[in-house]
Amino acid sequence: MPSQLDSRTGWLKLCKTDLRGANLEFASLRWCTLGGATMPAVLSGARMFGCQFEGAKGAVVGPVFVDEEATRFLGGGELEEWLSTQGAESVQVVG
């Protein structure tokens, strides 16, 4: 099951979800579980400018575009740091 709603919390879980190249600008991913170490959410090439990540956790595959013009591409540790500064609780970049 690629994504599901946690019935206990009402929060979205995006495990094994492929959002490669998606335009997620200004999306709210607050309190979302972005995959896990063995089932990361694939965000490669996604546009993430303006996303809300407060409380988000999990594991993702990058790199992603983080600016409005889609010219700043971050992956690895840089993406982890950026997610943290956007309010993510604990998101690991695994690829």
CSV table of N, CA and C in Angstrom, one decimal:
chain,number,residue,atom,x,y,z
A,1,MET,N,0.8,-1.2,0.0
A,1,MET,CA,0.0,0.0,0.0
A,1,MET,C,0.9,1.2,0.0
A,2,PRO,N,0.9,2.0,-1.1
A,2,PRO,CA,1.9,3.1,-1.2
A,2,PRO,C,1.6,4.3,-0.2
A,3,SER,N,0.4,4.7,0.0
A,3,SER,CA,0.1,5.7,1.0
A,3,SER,C,-1.2,5.4,1.7
A,4,GLN,N,-1.3,5.9,2.9
A,4,GLN,CA,-2.5,5.6,3.7
A,4,GLN,C,-2.7,6.6,4.8
A,5,LEU,N,-3.9,6.7,5.3
A,5,LEU,CA,-4.2,7.6,6.4
A,5,LEU,C,-4.2,6.8,7.7
A,6,ASP,N,-3.4,7.3,8.7
A,6,ASP,CA,-3.3,6.6,9.9
A,6,ASP,C,-4.6,6.9,10.7
A,7,SER,N,-5.4,5.8,10.9
A,7,SER,CA,-6.7,6.0,11.6
A,7,SER,C,-6.6,6.5,13.0
A,8,ARG,N,-5.5,6.3,13.7
A,8,ARG,CA,-5.3,6.7,15.0
A,8,ARG,C,-5.1,8.2,15.1
A,9,THR,N,-4.3,8.7,14.2
A,9,THR,CA,-3.9,10.1,14.3
A,9,THR,C,-4.5,11.0,13.2
A,10,GLY,N,-5.0,10.4,12.1
A,10,GLY,CA,-5.5,11.1,11.0
A,10,GLY,C,-4.4,11.7,10.1
A,11,TRP,N,-3.2,11.3,10.3
A,11,TRP,CA,-2.0,11.9,9.6
A,11,TRP,C,-1.7,11.0,8.4
A,12,LEU,N,-1.3,11.6,7.3
A,12,LEU,CA,-1.0,10.8,6.1
A,12,LEU,C,0.4,10.1,6.2
A,13,LYS,N,0.5,8.9,5.7
A,13,LYS,CA,1.7,8.1,5.6
A,13,LYS,C,2.0,7.9,4.2
A,14,LEU,N,3.2,8.4,3.7
A,14,LEU,CA,3.6,8.2,2.3
A,14,LEU,C,4.7,7.2,2.2
A,15,CYS,N,4.4,6.0,2.4
A,15,CYS,CA,5.4,4.9,2.3
A,15,CYS,C,5.4,4.4,0.9
A,16,LYS,N,6.6,4.2,0.3
A,16,LYS,CA,6.8,3.7,-1.0
A,16,LYS,C,6.0,4.5,-2.0
A,17,THR,N,5.9,5.8,-1.8
A,17,THR,CA,5.2,6.7,-2.7
A,17,THR,C,6.1,7.3,-3.6
A,18,ASP,N,5.8,7.3,-4.9
A,18,ASP,CA,6.6,7.9,-6.0
A,18,ASP,C,6.1,9.3,-6.4
A,19,LEU,N,6.7,10.3,-5.9
A,19,LEU,CA,6.3,11.7,-6.2
A,19,LEU,C,7.4,12.4,-7.1
A,20,ARG,N,8.1,11.5,-7.8
A,20,ARG,CA,9.2,12.0,-8.6
A,20,ARG,C,8.7,13.0,-9.6
A,21,GLY,N,9.3,14.2,-9.6
A,21,GLY,CA,9.0,15.3,-10.6
A,21,GLY,C,7.7,16.0,-10.2
A,22,ALA,N,7.0,15.7,-9.1
A,22,ALA,CA,5.8,16.3,-8.8
A,22,ALA,C,5.9,17.8,-8.4
A,23,ASN,N,4.9,18.6,-8.7
A,23,ASN,CA,4.9,20.0,-8.3
A,23,ASN,C,4.2,20.0,-6.9
A,24,LEU,N,4.9,20.1,-5.9
A,24,LEU,CA,4.4,20.1,-4.5
A,24,LEU,C,4.5,21.5,-3.9
A,25,GLU,N,4.7,22.5,-4.7
A,25,GLU,CA,4.8,23.9,-4.2
A,25,GLU,C,3.7,24.3,-3.3
A,26,PHE,N,4.0,24.8,-2.1
A,26,PHE,CA,3.0,25.2,-1.1
A,26,PHE,C,2.1,24.1,-0.6
A,27,ALA,N,2.5,22.9,-0.8
A,27,ALA,CA,1.7,21.8,-0.2
A,27,ALA,C,2.0,21.7,1.3
A,28,SER,N,1.0,21.2,2.0
A,28,SER,CA,1.1,21.0,3.5
A,28,SER,C,1.5,19.5,3.7
A,29,LEU,N,2.7,19.3,4.1
A,29,LEU,CA,3.1,17.9,4.5
A,29,LEU,C,3.3,17.9,6.0
A,30,ARG,N,2.6,18.7,6.7
A,30,ARG,CA,2.7,18.8,8.2
A,30,ARG,C,2.3,17.5,8.8
A,31,TRP,N,3.1,17.1,9.8
A,31,TRP,CA,2.8,15.8,10.5
A,31,TRP,C,2.7,14.6,9.7
A,32,CYS,N,3.2,14.7,8.5
A,32,CYS,CA,3.2,13.5,7.5
A,32,CYS,C,4.4,12.6,7.8
A,33,THR,N,4.1,11.3,7.6
A,33,THR,CA,5.2,10.4,7.6
A,33,THR,C,5.7,10.1,6.2
A,34,LEU,N,6.9,10.6,5.8
A,34,LEU,CA,7.4,10.5,4.5
A,34,LEU,C,8.2,9.2,4.3
A,35,GLY,N,7.5,8.1,4.3
A,35,GLY,CA,8.2,6.8,4.2
A,35,GLY,C,9.0,6.4,5.4
A,36,GLY,N,9.8,5.3,5.2
A,36,GLY,CA,10.7,4.8,6.2
A,36,GLY,C,12.0,4.4,5.6
A,37,ALA,N,12.9,4.0,6.4
A,37,ALA,CA,14.2,3.6,5.8
A,37,ALA,C,14.2,2.5,4.7
A,38,THR,N,13.2,1.6,4.9
A,38,THR,CA,13.1,0.5,3.9
A,38,THR,C,12.1,0.8,2.8
A,39,MET,N,11.2,1.8,3.1
A,39,MET,CA,10.2,2.2,2.1
A,39,MET,C,10.1,3.7,2.0
A,40,PRO,N,11.2,4.4,1.5
A,40,PRO,CA,11.2,5.9,1.5
A,40,PRO,C,10.2,6.4,0.4
A,41,ALA,N,9.8,7.7,0.7
A,41,ALA,CA,9.0,8.4,-0.3
A,41,ALA,C,10.0,8.9,-1.4
A,42,VAL,N,9.8,8.7,-2.6
A,42,VAL,CA,10.7,9.1,-3.7
A,42,VAL,C,10.2,10.5,-4.2
A,43,LEU,N,11.1,11.5,-3.9
A,43,LEU,CA,10.8,12.9,-4.2
A,43,LEU,C,11.7,13.5,-5.3
A,44,SER,N,12.5,12.7,-5.9
A,44,SER,CA,13.5,13.1,-6.9
A,44,SER,C,12.9,14.0,-7.9
A,45,GLY,N,13.5,15.2,-8.0
A,45,GLY,CA,13.1,16.2,-9.0
A,45,GLY,C,11.8,17.0,-8.7
A,46,ALA,N,11.2,16.7,-7.5
A,46,ALA,CA,10.0,17.4,-7.1
A,46,ALA,C,10.3,18.8,-6.8
A,47,ARG,N,9.3,19.7,-7.0
A,47,ARG,CA,9.4,21.1,-6.7
A,47,ARG,C,8.8,21.3,-5.3
A,48,MET,N,9.6,21.7,-4.3
A,48,MET,CA,9.2,21.8,-2.9
A,48,MET,C,9.1,23.2,-2.3
A,49,PHE,N,9.2,24.2,-3.2
A,49,PHE,CA,9.2,25.6,-2.7
A,49,PHE,C,7.9,25.9,-1.9
A,50,GLY,N,8.0,26.5,-0.7
A,50,GLY,CA,6.9,26.9,0.1
A,50,GLY,C,6.1,25.8,0.8
A,51,CYS,N,6.6,24.5,0.7
A,51,CYS,CA,6.0,23.4,1.5
A,51,CYS,C,6.1,23.6,3.0
A,52,GLN,N,5.1,23.1,3.6
A,52,GLN,CA,5.1,23.1,5.1
A,52,GLN,C,5.4,21.7,5.6
A,53,PHE,N,6.4,21.7,6.5
A,53,PHE,CA,6.9,20.4,6.9
A,53,PHE,C,6.9,20.2,8.5
A,54,GLU,N,6.2,21.1,9.1
A,54,GLU,CA,6.1,21.0,10.6
A,54,GLU,C,5.8,19.6,11.1
A,55,GLY,N,6.7,19.1,11.9
A,55,GLY,CA,6.4,17.7,12.5
A,55,GLY,C,6.6,16.6,11.6
A,56,ALA,N,7.0,16.8,10.3
A,56,ALA,CA,7.1,15.7,9.4
A,56,ALA,C,8.3,14.8,9.8
A,57,LYS,N,8.2,13.5,9.5
A,57,LYS,CA,9.3,12.6,9.8
A,57,LYS,C,9.3,11.5,8.7
A,58,GLY,N,10.4,10.7,8.7
A,58,GLY,CA,10.5,9.6,7.8
A,58,GLY,C,11.8,9.6,7.0
A,59,ALA,N,11.7,9.0,5.8
A,59,ALA,CA,12.8,8.9,4.9
A,59,ALA,C,12.4,9.2,3.5
A,60,VAL,N,13.3,9.9,2.8
A,60,VAL,CA,13.0,10.3,1.4
A,60,VAL,C,14.2,10.1,0.5
A,61,VAL,N,13.9,10.0,-0.8
A,61,VAL,CA,14.9,10.0,-1.8
A,61,VAL,C,14.9,11.3,-2.6
A,62,GLY,N,16.0,12.0,-2.7
A,62,GLY,CA,16.0,13.3,-3.4
A,62,GLY,C,16.9,13.1,-4.6
A,63,PRO,N,17.5,14.2,-5.1
A,63,PRO,CA,17.3,15.6,-4.7
A,63,PRO,C,16.1,16.2,-5.2
A,64,VAL,N,15.8,17.4,-4.7
A,64,VAL,CA,14.5,18.1,-5.0
A,64,VAL,C,14.9,19.6,-5.3
A,65,PHE,N,14.0,20.3,-5.9
A,65,PHE,CA,14.1,21.7,-6.1
A,65,PHE,C,13.5,22.5,-5.0
A,66,VAL,N,14.2,23.4,-4.4
A,66,VAL,CA,13.7,24.1,-3.2
A,66,VAL,C,13.4,25.6,-3.3
A,67,ASP,N,13.6,26.1,-4.5
A,67,ASP,CA,13.4,27.5,-4.7
A,67,ASP,C,12.3,27.7,-5.8
A,68,GLU,N,11.7,28.9,-5.8
A,68,GLU,CA,10.6,29.3,-6.7
A,68,GLU,C,10.9,29.1,-8.2
A,69,GLU,N,12.1,29.4,-8.5
A,69,GLU,CA,12.5,29.3,-10.0
A,69,GLU,C,13.0,27.9,-10.4
A,70,ALA,N,13.0,26.9,-9.4
A,70,ALA,CA,13.4,25.6,-9.7
A,70,ALA,C,14.8,25.5,-10.2
A,71,THR,N,15.7,26.3,-9.6
A,71,THR,CA,17.1,26.2,-10.0
A,71,THR,C,18.0,25.7,-8.9
A,72,ARG,N,17.5,25.7,-7.6
A,72,ARG,CA,18.3,25.2,-6.5
A,72,ARG,C,17.9,23.8,-6.2
A,73,PHE,N,18.8,22.9,-6.4
A,73,PHE,CA,18.6,21.5,-6.3
A,73,PHE,C,19.4,20.9,-5.1
A,74,LEU,N,18.7,20.4,-4.1
A,74,LEU,CA,19.3,19.9,-2.9
A,74,LEU,C,19.1,18.4,-2.7
A,75,GLY,N,20.1,17.7,-2.3
A,75,GLY,CA,20.0,16.3,-1.9
A,75,GLY,C,20.9,16.0,-0.7
A,76,GLY,N,20.9,14.8,-0.2
A,76,GLY,CA,21.7,14.3,0.9
A,76,GLY,C,21.6,15.2,2.1
A,77,GLY,N,22.7,15.5,2.7
A,77,GLY,CA,22.7,16.3,4.0
A,77,GLY,C,22.2,17.7,3.8
A,78,GLU,N,22.4,18.3,2.6
A,78,GLU,CA,21.9,19.6,2.4
A,78,GLU,C,20.3,19.6,2.4
A,79,LEU,N,19.8,18.6,1.8
A,79,LEU,CA,18.3,18.4,1.8
A,79,LEU,C,17.8,18.2,3.2
A,80,GLU,N,18.5,17.3,4.0
A,80,GLU,CA,18.1,17.1,5.4
A,80,GLU,C,18.1,18.4,6.2
A,81,GLU,N,19.1,19.1,6.0
A,81,GLU,CA,19.2,20.4,6.8
A,81,GLU,C,18.1,21.4,6.3
A,82,TRP,N,17.8,21.5,5.0
A,82,TRP,CA,16.8,22.3,4.5
A,82,TRP,C,15.4,21.9,5.1
A,83,LEU,N,15.1,20.6,5.1
A,83,LEU,CA,13.9,20.1,5.6
A,83,LEU,C,13.7,20.5,7.1
A,84,SER,N,14.8,20.3,7.8
A,84,SER,CA,14.8,20.7,9.3
A,84,SER,C,14.5,22.2,9.5
A,85,THR,N,15.1,23.0,8.6
A,85,THR,CA,14.8,24.5,8.8
A,85,THR,C,13.4,24.8,8.3
A,86,GLN,N,12.7,23.9,7.6
A,86,GLN,CA,11.4,24.1,7.2
A,86,GLN,C,10.4,23.6,8.2
A,87,GLY,N,10.9,23.0,9.3
A,87,GLY,CA,10.1,22.5,10.4
A,87,GLY,C,9.9,21.0,10.5
A,88,ALA,N,10.6,20.3,9.6
A,88,ALA,CA,10.5,18.8,9.7
A,88,ALA,C,11.1,18.3,11.0
A,89,GLU,N,10.5,17.4,11.6
A,89,GLU,CA,10.9,16.8,12.9
A,89,GLU,C,12.1,16.0,12.7
A,90,SER,N,12.1,15.0,11.8
A,90,SER,CA,13.1,14.1,11.6
A,90,SER,C,12.9,13.4,10.2
A,91,VAL,N,13.5,14.0,9.2
A,91,VAL,CA,13.5,13.4,7.9
A,91,VAL,C,14.9,13.0,7.4
A,92,GLN,N,15.1,11.8,7.1
A,92,GLN,CA,16.4,11.3,6.6
A,92,GLN,C,16.4,11.2,5.1
A,93,VAL,N,17.4,11.6,4.5
A,93,VAL,CA,17.5,11.5,3.0
A,93,VAL,C,18.4,10.2,2.8
A,94,VAL,N,17.8,9.2,2.1
A,94,VAL,CA,18.5,8.0,1.9
A,94,VAL,C,18.9,7.7,0.5
A,95,GLY,N,18.7,8.7,-0.3
A,95,GLY,CA,19.2,8.5,-1.7
A,95,GLY,C,19.1,9.8,-2.5
